[in-house]
Amino acid sequence: MNLLVATDRSFDSCLKCTACSSSCPVAAVLPDFPGPKQCGPDGERLRLKSRDFLDVALKYCTGCKRCEVACPSDVQISDIIAQAKVKYGEDKFRLREFLLSHTDLMGALTRGSADLVNKLTGTSVVKFAMDKTLGIDRRRQFPAYARQSFRSWYKQVEEKQHIYARQISYFHGCYVNFNAPELGQDLVTVLNAMDIGVKLLAKEKCCGVPLVANGFHKKARSHAEFNTRACHTALKQGSECIVSTSSSCAHMLREDYPAMLGQSEQQVHEHIIFITRFLSHEFQLGNKPEMKPVRLKVGYHSPCHLIRSRGVLHTLNILREIPGLELHQLDSNCCGIAGTYGFKKENYTTSQEIGQPLFDQIEAGEFDYIVTDCETCKMQIEMSTSLQVLHPVTLLAMGMSRGK
Amino acid sequence: MRRMEADVVVIGGGATGASVFRDCSLRGMQAILVERGDIASGTTGRNHGLLHSGARYAVTDSHSARECISENKILKQIAGHCVEATDGLFISLPEDGLDFQQQFMQGCADAGIHAQELSPKQALQLEPAVNPALIGAVRIPDGTIDPFRLTSATILDAREHGGALLNYNRAEGLLIEQGRVQGVRCRDLRNGEQFEIRCQAVVNASGAWCHEIMEYADLSVDMYHSRGALLIMGHRMNGMVINRCRKPGDADILVPGDTVSVIGTTSTHVGRDELETLEVTADEVKTLLQEGSKLAPSMLDARILRAYCGVRPLVAESSSGGDRSISRGLVAIDHGEQDGLPGLVTITGGKLMTCRLMAEVATDKVARLLNISVPCETASRPLPGAHLPEPIGRKMRQGQSRYRLPDSSLPNSIAGSAVYRHGDRARSFMQEDDHHNNAVVCECEVVTRGEILYAIETLNARSMSDLRRRTRVGMGPCQGEMCACRVAGLLASQQENGDEVLGSLQDFVNERWKGIRPVLWGDALRESEFSYWVQESLLGLSSLQPEGKAEDNRDLYHEL
Ligand SMILES: Cc1cc2nc3c(=O)[nH]c(=O)nc-3n(C[C@H](O)[C@H](O)[C@H](O)COP(=O)(O)OP(=O)(O)OC[C@H]3O[C@@H](n4cnc5c(N)ncnc54)[C@H](O)[C@@H]3O)c2cc1C
Ligand code: SF4
Ligand code: SF4
């Protein structure tokens, strides 16, 4: 099969304006990274001649998509780069990429041994070993695994969900299920208070973001098919829509699945919504949970993928509805972790340098908490600053519990 | 008047003249090449760049077919950095039927062209860009050829063997004494100075203009000037050459050339007074797109970079028939034998890819005139740079990394592009730690500062357009929007006359516009607006022009 044929031809519209390159957080700190223009639309034209023109520097792209936000020509720069790595690169199985990207598998394997795994990945011996053998930077903190998964907690409240007039389905994703079931619980609390019942999909698989980022495209595609089918069934069984509390999962499900699977399932993908978009719409219609003043000063960090999917406004809208909240919007600055990217040893420094202006602003702000929609941004900020990071939904739930 | 001396003067710096220049130099003659413009600025720089396998002529012109396949094999050997052995397909569409395919296979077999019949499915797998409606396909050893690089490398070799290149010098007359051609009267077009070159033989390789040189000696030839238009697509849409398996017609070849694909051609007869005014018409663009998209349907929504046309220097053998029935074979005339005027040899007709053979035939005639018996070596001697680096590391599959600088840690896109264009000569301008010279000047085609300087110092580039021909600077999607001014700055740093550089910058920009105008819609239109904004509103290009020229430039923009 001739690989040298363009699959995504959006690069043809590139005007060579370099707006993308001047907004790339990696290019700003890493001189070896030629930037989105050269790696994306420029490079693709060369790679169509021969795979010999593939630059190794492509691996430094975090996939943050800030370049795509800047582009006036709708060039899918970050997708072009991600695909190029797979299409023209040499197929090599790498254990580290496998471990980091198979988040659902890793979560399932640790079930029942969460405490042990947490302790292990926290110890310096294990960290040292992972650093040396896998190239996972030892300075990284791993997200802790929860003792009870969200799905198994949910069984307690499942029955009750039928009493609400309206039903929606919740795509919890790997992070909520294995690492942060509290966020899922908060969501159930908030939605129930708005007279909406929460269902889960019969089964769900990792949305595929880490798989794509690490070159497991085939696998990602099969996950996309599986999840699309599950969403389809949920809609048929009366859910109004499917919500996600992760800005990255939501972006993948809503914006990238159609590109992977074609337009045939458009109906389904259109009904997948990031939670704050859903909530802000409900709030506007007057369906709001009751809250009492929280008296907190928070800084809001906008995640790259939420910017790309034009969702920041909705999060700001719902945060503004929390009484007593002193809300500060932090400068738009990538935190640097970019999913699994920052876990890789060779990226650690770049990752931290990208985020440094953000960390400085956070430390100087005298905030009680930082708020953000993305779980990996949360990991990065908690590791790199002294502050704790909350999800907007958690903050809403806090407002409600103070009200009770 | 200034006088020079040489054994041979070659008039015309296209592929043909360059090859004669090389052949003469390799056989030990002192040769001078006189070209009124830049090298490859005639038809050589305005063709399709197809390294014919000969299959196109297999049914209609078996002699040409044989010439092609033989030269095809030679060029792959001696000019690895100027050609790409992509292979090609001859596809049959439902409207063509499969009858021609049978004749075609037979013709290829007769001419010794390896042809392999494929099922539509196999063809689509090899070349996904091909029209999925095809009902049959044949694979043949077509390739692509970069005319600029071929000419440039050929001239470099001649110069390294003692030849002298005089570009921007026009031949204005022949010195005829005692019934022999004894030299050429020339004019340096940059300062207007006239001079003479005395020599023992003159080779007229001025292509579509060769009748003009003959007229200096009151001779004439019945030229048939056939004009062809082509479109350049924004990226390389196809990996293999795609042809229609039927009698040759309009827009039936899609050639992948470097980073682009080129669809062509059309064919119309033009008078000799029209040779200098070549503009592509709207009708031609329409035909090219309509017919071209039958080869590769995705062409309809792909970006078109520009349009151009060239004139085939065909010699009419008889006055019957359209131009495609005139032989594409070479025409070599020893005017001593034919017209009783010794000392003049004319070589024309033929094709870009038969330039070496044409030169061999012409040089044999010259050698006879000069009593030189050194045999021709051009078929076996590689051009400068043609040794592409061998793949390093045992694990790499053959042909997998042709475009790499061995042991280099430079990015593949940068080192690879240099090697792609200059073969192993890339080493002479690309050093590992020379960050300054490895800086990329033209981002679309990845041309570095070092490569620009190399083209100025070693490849005789004098103007912006000369640099474009030698390096591809300004040939990518932005058509010089980003790099034109950077390159002009570099050129100015190497030349004393700043006004001349400004003039050449203006010529360059205008020449880019000329090619874009016929396809000014969609992405080309957006790009043009942006270019205008960058070059005019931001950099004030026309206000920088030398006095008097500023007005012209503004006119051009207003026409848009
Ligand atoms: C549309 C088109 C498509 C083609 N496609 C292909 C193809 O795919 N493959 C292929 O092999 N061939 C192709 N050809 C044919 C090929 O381009 C020509 O046969 C070949 O380039 C001719 O080269 P040349 O050196 O003989 O002529 P030219 O390149 O025209 O060179 C003649 C030179 O002489 C110079 N000159 C003229 N008068 C004077 C003077 N008085 N003093 C000094 N210099 C002078 C001119 O400036 C010019 O540079 C194509 C031709 C056309 C028109
Ligand atoms: S996705 Fe982010 S890191 Fe990658 S090129 Fe675009 S802006 Fe740069
Ligand atoms: S921002 Fe878009 S149009 Fe501009 S250079 Fe980058 S990819 Fe091209």
PDB file of N, CA and C in Angstrom, chain B residues 100 246 287 411 458 534:
ATOM      1  N   PHE B 100      -7.334  -0.520 -26.756  1.00  0.00           N
ATOM      2  CA  PHE B 100      -6.026   0.107 -26.932  1.00  0.00           C
ATOM      3  C   PHE B 100      -4.975  -0.583 -26.081  1.00  0.00           C
ATOM      4  N   ARG B 246      -4.672   5.406 -24.040  1.00  0.00           N
ATOM      5  CA  ARG B 246      -5.392   5.657 -25.288  1.00  0.00           C
ATOM      6  C   ARG B 246      -4.445   6.467 -26.157  1.00  0.00           C
ATOM      7  N   THR B 287      -9.869  22.854 -19.550  1.00  0.00           N
ATOM      8  CA  THR B 287      -9.586  21.546 -20.139  1.00  0.00           C
ATOM      9  C   THR B 287      -8.687  20.720 -19.233  1.00  0.00           C
ATOM     10  N   PRO B 411      18.187  17.995  11.050  1.00  0.00           N
ATOM     11  CA  PRO B 411      16.838  17.475  10.808  1.00  0.00           C
ATOM     12  C   PRO B 411      16.712  16.904   9.389  1.00  0.00           C
ATOM     13  N   THR B 458      28.696  28.900  -6.793  1.00  0.00           N
ATOM     14  CA  THR B 458      29.135  27.739  -7.577  1.00  0.00           C
ATOM     15  C   THR B 458      28.262  27.480  -8.799  1.00  0.00           C
ATOM     16  N   VAL B 534       1.495  41.273   2.760  1.00  0.00           N
ATOM     17  CA  VAL B 534       2.847  41.180   3.320  1.00  0.00           C
ATOM     18  C   VAL B 534       3.826  42.021   2.508  1.00  0.00           C
TER      19      VAL B 534
END
